[in-house]
mmCIF file of C-alpha atoms in Angstrom:
data_model
loop_
_atom_site.group_PDB
_atom_site.id
_atom_site.type_symbol
_atom_site.label_atom_id
_atom_site.label_comp_id
_atom_site.label_asym_id
_atom_site.label_seq_id
_atom_site.Cartn_x
_atom_site.Cartn_y
_atom_site.Cartn_z
ATOM 1 C CA UNK A 1 -82.597 9.824 -26.651
ATOM 2 C CA UNK A 2 -81.146 8.497 -28.923
ATOM 3 C CA UNK A 3 -78.270 11.903 -28.232
ATOM 4 C CA UNK A 4 -78.413 11.555 -24.624
ATOM 5 C CA UNK A 5 -77.283 7.176 -25.197
ATOM 6 C CA UNK A 6 -74.933 8.763 -27.184
ATOM 7 C CA UNK A 7 -73.465 11.165 -25.300
ATOM 8 C CA UNK A 8 -73.394 9.190 -21.745
ATOM 9 C CA UNK A 9 -71.011 6.104 -24.215
ATOM 10 C CA UNK A 10 -68.997 8.874 -25.341
ATOM 11 C CA UNK A 11 -68.633 9.721 -21.600
ATOM 12 C CA UNK A 12 -67.853 6.093 -20.455
ATOM 13 C CA UNK A 13 -65.170 6.287 -23.928
ATOM 14 C CA UNK A 14 -63.606 8.835 -22.059
ATOM 15 C CA UNK A 15 -63.885 7.848 -19.145
ATOM 16 C CA UNK A 16 -61.828 4.257 -19.787
ATOM 17 C CA UNK A 17 -59.599 6.155 -22.253
ATOM 18 C CA UNK A 18 -58.121 8.476 -19.314
ATOM 19 C CA UNK A 19 -58.455 5.414 -16.839
ATOM 20 C CA UNK A 20 -56.273 2.940 -19.727
ATOM 21 C CA UNK A 21 -53.862 5.888 -19.761
ATOM 22 C CA UNK A 22 -53.362 6.119 -16.230
ATOM 23 C CA UNK A 23 -52.197 2.672 -15.382
ATOM 24 C CA UNK A 24 -49.601 2.801 -18.382
ATOM 25 C CA UNK A 25 -48.630 6.106 -16.480
ATOM 26 C CA UNK A 26 -48.226 4.061 -13.328
ATOM 27 C CA UNK A 27 -47.425 0.759 -14.592
ATOM 28 C CA UNK A 28 -44.347 3.024 -17.181
ATOM 29 C CA UNK A 29 -43.237 4.771 -13.785
ATOM 30 C CA UNK A 30 -43.276 1.630 -11.354
ATOM 31 C CA UNK A 31 -40.650 0.171 -14.184
ATOM 32 C CA UNK A 32 -38.111 2.935 -13.441
ATOM 33 C CA UNK A 33 -38.413 2.473 -9.521
ATOM 34 C CA UNK A 34 -35.905 0.152 -7.608
ATOM 35 C CA UNK A 35 -35.191 -0.638 -4.145
ATOM 36 C CA UNK A 36 -31.885 -0.435 -2.319
ATOM 37 C CA UNK A 37 -30.592 0.891 0.542
ATOM 38 C CA UNK A 38 -27.697 3.916 1.429
ATOM 39 C CA UNK A 39 -24.833 2.644 2.492
ATOM 40 C CA UNK A 40 -21.509 5.049 4.136
ATOM 41 C CA UNK A 41 -17.859 4.354 3.603
ATOM 42 C CA UNK A 42 -16.525 5.045 6.716
ATOM 43 C CA UNK A 43 -13.010 6.673 7.391
ATOM 44 C CA UNK A 44 -11.461 4.384 10.081
ATOM 45 C CA UNK A 45 -8.614 6.580 11.834
ATOM 46 C CA UNK A 46 -5.492 5.070 13.943
ATOM 47 C CA UNK A 47 -2.214 5.940 14.064
ATOM 48 C CA UNK A 48 1.315 3.560 12.450
ATOM 49 C CA UNK A 49 2.035 3.521 16.305
ATOM 50 C CA UNK A 50 1.266 1.390 19.733
ATOM 51 C CA UNK A 51 0.455 3.541 22.691
ATOM 52 C CA UNK A 52 -1.919 4.409 25.687
ATOM 53 C CA UNK A 53 -4.872 6.164 25.016
ATOM 54 C CA UNK A 54 -4.908 9.427 26.907
ATOM 55 C CA UNK A 55 -7.518 11.630 25.249
ATOM 56 C CA UNK A 56 -10.154 10.757 23.457
ATOM 57 C CA UNK A 57 -11.325 13.882 22.246
ATOM 58 C CA UNK A 58 -15.345 13.493 19.808
ATOM 59 C CA UNK A 59 -18.205 10.997 21.252
ATOM 60 C CA UNK A 60 -19.737 8.553 19.079
ATOM 61 C CA UNK A 61 -22.667 10.674 17.204
ATOM 62 C CA UNK A 62 -21.038 14.150 17.043
ATOM 63 C CA UNK A 63 -20.148 16.089 14.456
ATOM 64 C CA UNK A 64 -16.662 17.642 13.667
ATOM 65 C CA UNK A 65 -14.782 20.008 11.760
ATOM 66 C CA UNK A 66 -12.244 19.694 9.163
ATOM 67 C CA UNK A 67 -8.208 19.831 11.680
ATOM 68 C CA UNK A 68 -10.394 18.654 14.545
ATOM 69 C CA UNK A 69 -8.638 16.739 17.535
ATOM 70 C CA UNK A 70 -9.871 13.426 17.623
ATOM 71 C CA UNK A 71 -7.883 11.791 20.372
ATOM 72 C CA UNK A 72 -3.794 11.687 21.973
ATOM 73 C CA UNK A 73 -2.149 8.614 23.209
ATOM 74 C CA UNK A 74 0.873 9.283 25.589
ATOM 75 C CA UNK A 75 3.617 10.680 24.310
ATOM 76 C CA UNK A 76 6.273 11.875 27.101
ATOM 77 C CA UNK A 77 9.069 9.916 25.403
ATOM 78 C CA UNK A 78 8.530 11.680 22.082
ATOM 79 C CA UNK A 79 8.061 15.611 23.110
ATOM 80 C CA UNK A 80 11.454 14.679 25.231
ATOM 81 C CA UNK A 81 13.131 13.768 22.255
ATOM 82 C CA UNK A 82 11.770 16.629 20.019
ATOM 83 C CA UNK A 83 13.623 18.381 23.127
ATOM 84 C CA UNK A 84 16.902 16.850 22.653
ATOM 85 C CA UNK A 85 16.454 16.715 19.351
ATOM 86 C CA UNK A 86 16.254 20.586 19.026
ATOM 87 C CA UNK A 87 18.805 21.439 21.089
ATOM 88 C CA UNK A 88 21.875 19.338 19.395
ATOM 89 C CA UNK A 89 20.605 21.518 16.346
ATOM 90 C CA UNK A 90 21.203 24.679 17.940
ATOM 91 C CA UNK A 91 24.201 24.422 19.381
ATOM 92 C CA UNK A 92 25.706 22.906 16.037
ATOM 93 C CA UNK A 93 24.148 26.142 14.419
ATOM 94 C CA UNK A 94 25.989 28.393 17.810
ATOM 95 C CA UNK A 95 29.114 27.135 17.761
ATOM 96 C CA UNK A 96 30.985 25.986 21.085
ATOM 97 C CA UNK A 97 29.303 27.590 24.424
ATOM 98 C CA UNK A 98 31.012 30.371 25.397
ATOM 99 C CA UNK A 99 32.975 28.912 28.519
ATOM 100 C CA UNK A 100 34.311 27.135 26.144
ATOM 101 C CA UNK A 101 35.499 29.839 23.887
ATOM 102 C CA UNK A 102 36.871 32.138 26.803
ATOM 103 C CA UNK A 103 38.487 28.826 27.837
ATOM 104 C CA UNK A 104 40.379 29.210 24.533
ATOM 105 C CA UNK A 105 40.539 32.856 24.671
ATOM 106 C CA UNK A 106 42.763 32.483 27.684
ATOM 107 C CA UNK A 107 45.167 29.456 26.684
ATOM 108 C CA UNK A 108 45.927 31.667 23.784
ATOM 109 C CA UNK A 109 47.038 34.549 25.533
ATOM 110 C CA UNK A 110 49.268 32.833 27.603
ATOM 111 C CA UNK A 111 50.738 31.151 24.574
ATOM 112 C CA UNK A 112 50.985 34.379 23.139
ATOM 113 C CA UNK A 113 52.859 35.934 26.600
ATOM 114 C CA UNK A 114 55.591 32.479 26.016
ATOM 115 C CA UNK A 115 55.927 33.074 22.515
ATOM 116 C CA UNK A 116 56.859 36.957 23.362
ATOM 117 C CA UNK A 117 59.505 35.687 26.138
ATOM 118 C CA UNK A 118 60.885 33.133 24.359
ATOM 119 C CA UNK A 119 61.515 36.223 20.911
ATOM 120 C CA UNK A 120 62.866 38.383 23.604
ATOM 121 C CA UNK A 121 65.254 35.097 24.944
ATOM 122 C CA UNK A 122 65.992 34.442 21.436
ATOM 123 C CA UNK A 123 67.283 37.942 20.605
ATOM 124 C CA UNK A 124 69.363 38.021 23.523
ATOM 125 C CA UNK A 125 71.416 34.804 22.925
ATOM 126 C CA UNK A 126 71.923 35.905 19.310
ATOM 127 C CA UNK A 127 73.393 38.739 20.639
ATOM 128 C CA UNK A 128 75.327 36.348 23.337
ATOM 129 C CA UNK A 129 76.257 34.456 19.922
ATOM 130 C CA UNK A 130 77.792 36.984 18.489
ATOM 131 C CA UNK A 131 80.625 37.407 20.829
ATOM 132 C CA UNK A 132 80.919 33.527 22.081
ATOM 133 C CA UNK A 133 79.098 33.815 25.181
ATOM 134 C CA UNK A 134 76.573 30.943 24.592
ATOM 135 C CA UNK A 135 77.309 28.154 23.038
ATOM 136 C CA UNK A 136 76.115 26.918 19.824
ATOM 137 C CA UNK A 137 74.103 24.316 21.616
ATOM 138 C CA UNK A 138 71.848 27.015 24.132
ATOM 139 C CA UNK A 139 71.061 28.790 20.925
ATOM 140 C CA UNK A 140 69.579 26.285 18.883
ATOM 141 C CA UNK A 141 67.192 25.671 22.023
ATOM 142 C CA UNK A 142 65.998 29.169 22.565
ATOM 143 C CA UNK A 143 65.745 28.925 18.584
ATOM 144 C CA UNK A 144 63.579 25.291 19.575
ATOM 145 C CA UNK A 145 61.634 27.151 22.398
ATOM 146 C CA UNK A 146 60.739 30.341 20.334
ATOM 147 C CA UNK A 147 59.243 27.863 17.383
ATOM 148 C CA UNK A 148 57.217 25.479 20.048
ATOM 149 C CA UNK A 149 56.083 28.300 21.770
ATOM 150 C CA UNK A 150 54.632 30.851 18.354
ATOM 151 C CA UNK A 151 53.450 26.773 16.740
ATOM 152 C CA UNK A 152 51.356 27.010 19.484
ATOM 153 C CA UNK A 153 50.267 30.237 19.524
ATOM 154 C CA UNK A 154 48.831 29.873 16.049
ATOM 155 C CA UNK A 155 46.550 25.981 16.712
ATOM 156 C CA UNK A 156 45.034 28.194 19.633
ATOM 157 C CA UNK A 157 44.436 30.567 17.470
ATOM 158 C CA UNK A 158 42.658 28.173 14.826
ATOM 159 C CA UNK A 159 40.693 26.774 17.667
ATOM 160 C CA UNK A 160 39.643 29.612 18.047
ATOM 161 C CA UNK A 161 38.372 30.856 15.040
ATOM 162 C CA UNK A 162 36.862 27.032 14.419
ATOM 163 C CA UNK A 163 35.078 27.151 17.695
ATOM 164 C CA UNK A 164 33.613 30.276 16.637
ATOM 165 C CA UNK A 165 31.833 28.883 13.716
ATOM 166 C CA UNK A 166 29.172 26.751 13.633
ATOM 167 C CA UNK A 167 29.363 22.670 12.404
ATOM 168 C CA UNK A 168 29.710 21.627 9.092
ATOM 169 C CA UNK A 169 26.939 21.303 6.549
ATOM 170 C CA UNK A 170 26.562 17.506 6.701
ATOM 171 C CA UNK A 171 26.530 17.247 10.436
ATOM 172 C CA UNK A 172 23.980 20.348 10.949
ATOM 173 C CA UNK A 173 22.452 18.370 8.398
ATOM 174 C CA UNK A 174 22.312 15.441 9.843
ATOM 175 C CA UNK A 175 20.661 17.167 13.141
ATOM 176 C CA UNK A 176 18.089 18.581 11.209
ATOM 177 C CA UNK A 177 17.095 14.847 10.090
ATOM 178 C CA UNK A 178 17.406 13.846 13.572
ATOM 179 C CA UNK A 179 14.733 16.365 14.798
ATOM 180 C CA UNK A 180 12.516 16.348 11.807
ATOM 181 C CA UNK A 181 12.158 11.894 12.630
ATOM 182 C CA UNK A 182 11.492 13.462 16.372
ATOM 183 C CA UNK A 183 8.915 15.780 15.015
ATOM 184 C CA UNK A 184 7.380 13.030 13.132
ATOM 185 C CA UNK A 185 7.267 10.159 15.706
ATOM 186 C CA UNK A 186 5.479 12.431 17.888
ATOM 187 C CA UNK A 187 2.829 13.686 15.705
ATOM 188 C CA UNK A 188 2.640 9.726 15.206
ATOM 189 C CA UNK A 189 0.355 10.270 18.592
ATOM 190 C CA UNK A 190 -2.478 11.592 17.883
ATOM 191 C CA UNK A 191 -5.108 12.312 15.070
ATOM 192 C CA UNK A 192 -7.191 15.335 13.440
ATOM 193 C CA UNK A 193 -10.407 14.871 11.630
ATOM 194 C CA UNK A 194 -8.502 15.496 7.545
ATOM 195 C CA UNK A 195 -12.490 17.096 6.870
ATOM 196 C CA UNK A 196 -15.669 17.499 7.907
ATOM 197 C CA UNK A 197 -17.765 14.438 9.325
ATOM 198 C CA UNK A 198 -20.179 12.694 11.641
ATOM 199 C CA UNK A 199 -18.192 10.458 14.376
ATOM 200 C CA UNK A 200 -20.263 7.307 13.546
ATOM 201 C CA UNK A 201 -18.183 5.026 16.740
ATOM 202 C CA UNK A 202 -14.889 6.112 19.082
ATOM 203 C CA UNK A 203 -13.356 1.615 18.883
ATOM 204 C CA UNK A 204 -11.327 2.381 22.559
ATOM 205 C CA UNK A 205 -11.677 4.474 25.871
ATOM 206 C CA UNK A 206 -9.257 6.467 27.895
ATOM 207 C CA UNK A 207 -6.760 4.583 29.434
ATOM 208 C CA UNK A 208 -6.777 1.380 27.190
ATOM 209 C CA UNK A 209 -3.791 0.408 25.620
ATOM 210 C CA UNK A 210 -4.098 0.825 21.302
ATOM 211 C CA UNK A 211 -1.531 -1.644 19.068
ATOM 212 C CA UNK A 212 0.362 0.465 16.429
ATOM 213 C CA UNK A 213 -2.241 0.606 13.787
ATOM 214 C CA UNK A 214 -5.755 -0.147 15.211
ATOM 215 C CA UNK A 215 -8.657 1.967 14.230
ATOM 216 C CA UNK A 216 -9.614 4.309 17.505
ATOM 217 C CA UNK A 217 -12.246 6.627 15.701
ATOM 218 C CA UNK A 218 -14.795 5.768 13.116
ATOM 219 C CA UNK A 219 -15.753 8.717 9.971
ATOM 220 C CA UNK A 220 -18.594 9.296 7.922
ATOM 221 C CA UNK A 221 -18.258 12.323 5.950
ATOM 222 C CA UNK A 222 -21.470 13.343 3.499
ATOM 223 C CA UNK A 223 -19.332 13.274 0.741
ATOM 224 C CA UNK A 224 -18.901 8.824 1.075
ATOM 225 C CA UNK A 225 -22.933 8.649 1.703
ATOM 226 C CA UNK A 226 -23.909 6.941 -1.475
ATOM 227 C CA UNK A 227 -26.988 4.627 -2.180
ATOM 228 C CA UNK A 228 -26.672 1.307 -3.958
ATOM 229 C CA UNK A 229 -30.146 -0.489 -5.778
ATOM 230 C CA UNK A 230 -30.570 -3.285 -8.415
ATOM 231 C CA UNK A 231 -31.827 -3.373 -11.428
ATOM 232 C CA UNK A 232 -33.207 -6.042 -13.783
ATOM 233 C CA UNK A 233 -31.167 -6.912 -17.056
ATOM 234 C CA UNK A 234 -33.630 -5.554 -19.497
ATOM 235 C CA UNK A 235 -33.174 -1.748 -17.952
ATOM 236 C CA UNK A 236 -29.247 -1.795 -17.984
ATOM 237 C CA UNK A 237 -29.116 -0.673 -21.516
ATOM 238 C CA UNK A 238 -30.941 2.819 -20.600
ATOM 239 C CA UNK A 239 -28.489 2.944 -17.565
ATOM 240 C CA UNK A 240 -25.295 5.246 -17.685
ATOM 241 C CA UNK A 241 -22.804 7.363 -15.216
ATOM 242 C CA UNK A 242 -23.745 10.680 -14.506
ATOM 243 C CA UNK A 243 -27.238 10.257 -14.834
ATOM 244 C CA UNK A 244 -29.813 11.684 -12.491
ATOM 245 C CA UNK A 245 -31.744 9.716 -9.790
ATOM 246 C CA UNK A 246 -34.369 10.421 -6.995
ATOM 247 C CA UNK A 247 -34.145 9.008 -3.860
ATOM 248 C CA UNK A 248 -37.344 8.478 -1.790
ATOM 249 C CA UNK A 249 -36.858 7.285 2.021
ATOM 250 C CA UNK A 250 -39.900 6.954 5.003
ATOM 251 C CA UNK A 251 -38.924 10.202 7.651
ATOM 252 C CA UNK A 252 -36.927 12.088 5.024
ATOM 253 C CA UNK A 253 -38.140 15.325 4.799
ATOM 254 C CA UNK A 254 -37.439 15.474 1.012
ATOM 255 C CA UNK A 255 -37.087 13.740 -1.668
ATOM 256 C CA UNK A 256 -33.257 13.389 -2.271
ATOM 257 C CA UNK A 257 -31.282 14.056 -5.910
ATOM 258 C CA UNK A 258 -28.527 11.955 -7.311
ATOM 259 C CA UNK A 259 -26.782 10.644 -10.138
ATOM 260 C CA UNK A 260 -25.497 7.911 -10.951
ATOM 261 C CA UNK A 261 -21.495 7.042 -10.141
ATOM 262 C CA UNK A 262 -21.107 3.164 -10.808
ATOM 263 C CA UNK A 263 -22.956 -0.047 -12.960
ATOM 264 C CA UNK A 264 -21.453 -3.532 -11.928
ATOM 265 C CA UNK A 265 -20.657 -5.331 -15.480
ATOM 266 C CA UNK A 266 -21.554 -7.915 -13.353
ATOM 267 C CA UNK A 267 -25.331 -9.769 -12.392
ATOM 268 C CA UNK A 268 -25.947 -11.424 -8.990
ATOM 269 C CA UNK A 269 -28.986 -12.918 -7.326
ATOM 270 C CA UNK A 270 -31.013 -10.324 -6.016
ATOM 271 C CA UNK A 271 -29.774 -9.750 -2.283
ATOM 272 C CA UNK A 272 -31.571 -10.898 0.846
ATOM 273 C CA UNK A 273 -31.400 -7.101 1.848
ATOM 274 C CA UNK A 274 -34.457 -6.347 -0.380
ATOM 275 C CA UNK A 275 -35.453 -9.227 -2.459
ATOM 276 C CA UNK A 276 -39.470 -10.614 -2.335
ATOM 277 C CA UNK A 277 -40.369 -14.175 -2.852
ATOM 278 C CA UNK A 278 -40.935 -12.610 -6.415
ATOM 279 C CA UNK A 279 -37.833 -11.854 -7.292
ATOM 280 C CA UNK A 280 -35.023 -13.410 -5.301
ATOM 281 C CA UNK A 281 -34.597 -15.548 -8.100
ATOM 282 C CA UNK A 282 -33.994 -13.095 -9.990
ATOM 283 C CA UNK A 283 -30.254 -11.392 -11.836
ATOM 284 C CA UNK A 284 -30.266 -7.921 -10.967
ATOM 285 C CA UNK A 285 -27.391 -5.616 -11.363
ATOM 286 C CA UNK A 286 -25.776 -2.743 -8.552
ATOM 287 C CA UNK A 287 -25.778 0.520 -9.622
ATOM 288 C CA UNK A 288 -24.502 2.912 -7.173
ATOM 289 C CA UNK A 289 -25.172 6.897 -6.770
ATOM 290 C CA UNK A 290 -24.578 9.611 -4.532
ATOM 291 C CA UNK A 291 -25.942 12.586 -3.035
ATOM 292 C CA UNK A 292 -25.085 15.554 -3.058
ATOM 293 C CA UNK A 293 -23.218 16.656 -0.261
ATOM 294 C CA UNK A 294 -26.103 18.868 1.072
ATOM 295 C CA UNK A 295 -27.990 15.786 0.773
ATOM 296 C CA UNK A 296 -26.388 13.794 1.895
ATOM 297 C CA UNK A 297 -26.999 13.724 6.234
ATOM 298 C CA UNK A 298 -30.522 12.679 5.589
ATOM 299 C CA UNK A 299 -29.654 9.386 4.266
ATOM 300 C CA UNK A 300 -28.516 6.977 6.929
ATOM 301 C CA UNK A 301 -26.508 3.649 6.302
ATOM 302 C CA UNK A 302 -29.166 0.657 6.452
ATOM 303 C CA UNK A 303 -31.632 2.494 5.708
ATOM 304 C CA UNK A 304 -33.987 1.008 3.075
ATOM 305 C CA UNK A 305 -34.702 3.728 0.061
ATOM 306 C CA UNK A 306 -36.643 3.493 -3.139
ATOM 307 C CA UNK A 307 -34.896 4.673 -6.333
ATOM 308 C CA UNK A 308 -36.505 6.742 -9.514
ATOM 309 C CA UNK A 309 -34.327 7.062 -12.006
ATOM 310 C CA UNK A 310 -35.497 10.487 -13.954
ATOM 311 C CA UNK A 311 -35.846 10.364 -17.983
#
């Protein structure tokens, strides 16, 4: 009888101890759990120029890959400027056009013929002057005519040689700069995704006028999704950047692993988005954590979550 009573008391003691241990464990675990919410850092895509929205290639909720086209503004003038700048550069690089060179060649041929006739006449006059058949003035006239014809030939030869060469380096560099500027202005009339992302929203419809530097599409890359949660002052000393945390949310297919990326140096009152009657007057510190990119899409901005700090 005594042995049975002793065994019963021992059993109760063990149960009591296990219950106390379980409660202590639950209490300790609750100290490492904090309320928070998911947040997104959006990429607002705009252009530096104004224009009519001609094409919107994406829609809200769509997922796009890197370099996917997002939108185009009207760009007829900019396209014409590029074509004009290209033509000017090509013209400078190739020298004068063929018809212009042909005219110079014809003029040179005529000038050579005239110079040859002048040379023949000068030789004849020099012989005539030796026998006093012509005056000194007439000989001087022949010499002047030949000299002028020869100078004209030299001038046309230099013009033809210059016309066959491209423009000077400075002119070509100026034309290249003008072409680069025209291409840049054309590039500002459209935009592409710089990384894979969710199209969170589109802010204009086709046909609307878009002012310069006004966002047209907002994107949410997975790497820009984070979790914000708040901890009391007594917990701050246990946290550090890079520390692992586990995120739980209702409706998530699984818990999400993350790591702490930011610890606020200043305290604040519990934000309205998560406070209760018991916590609204407490001072807390903001903590931010980011999940792996492949798991980030399980979270949605504004979604309430519970964060467990891993020790």
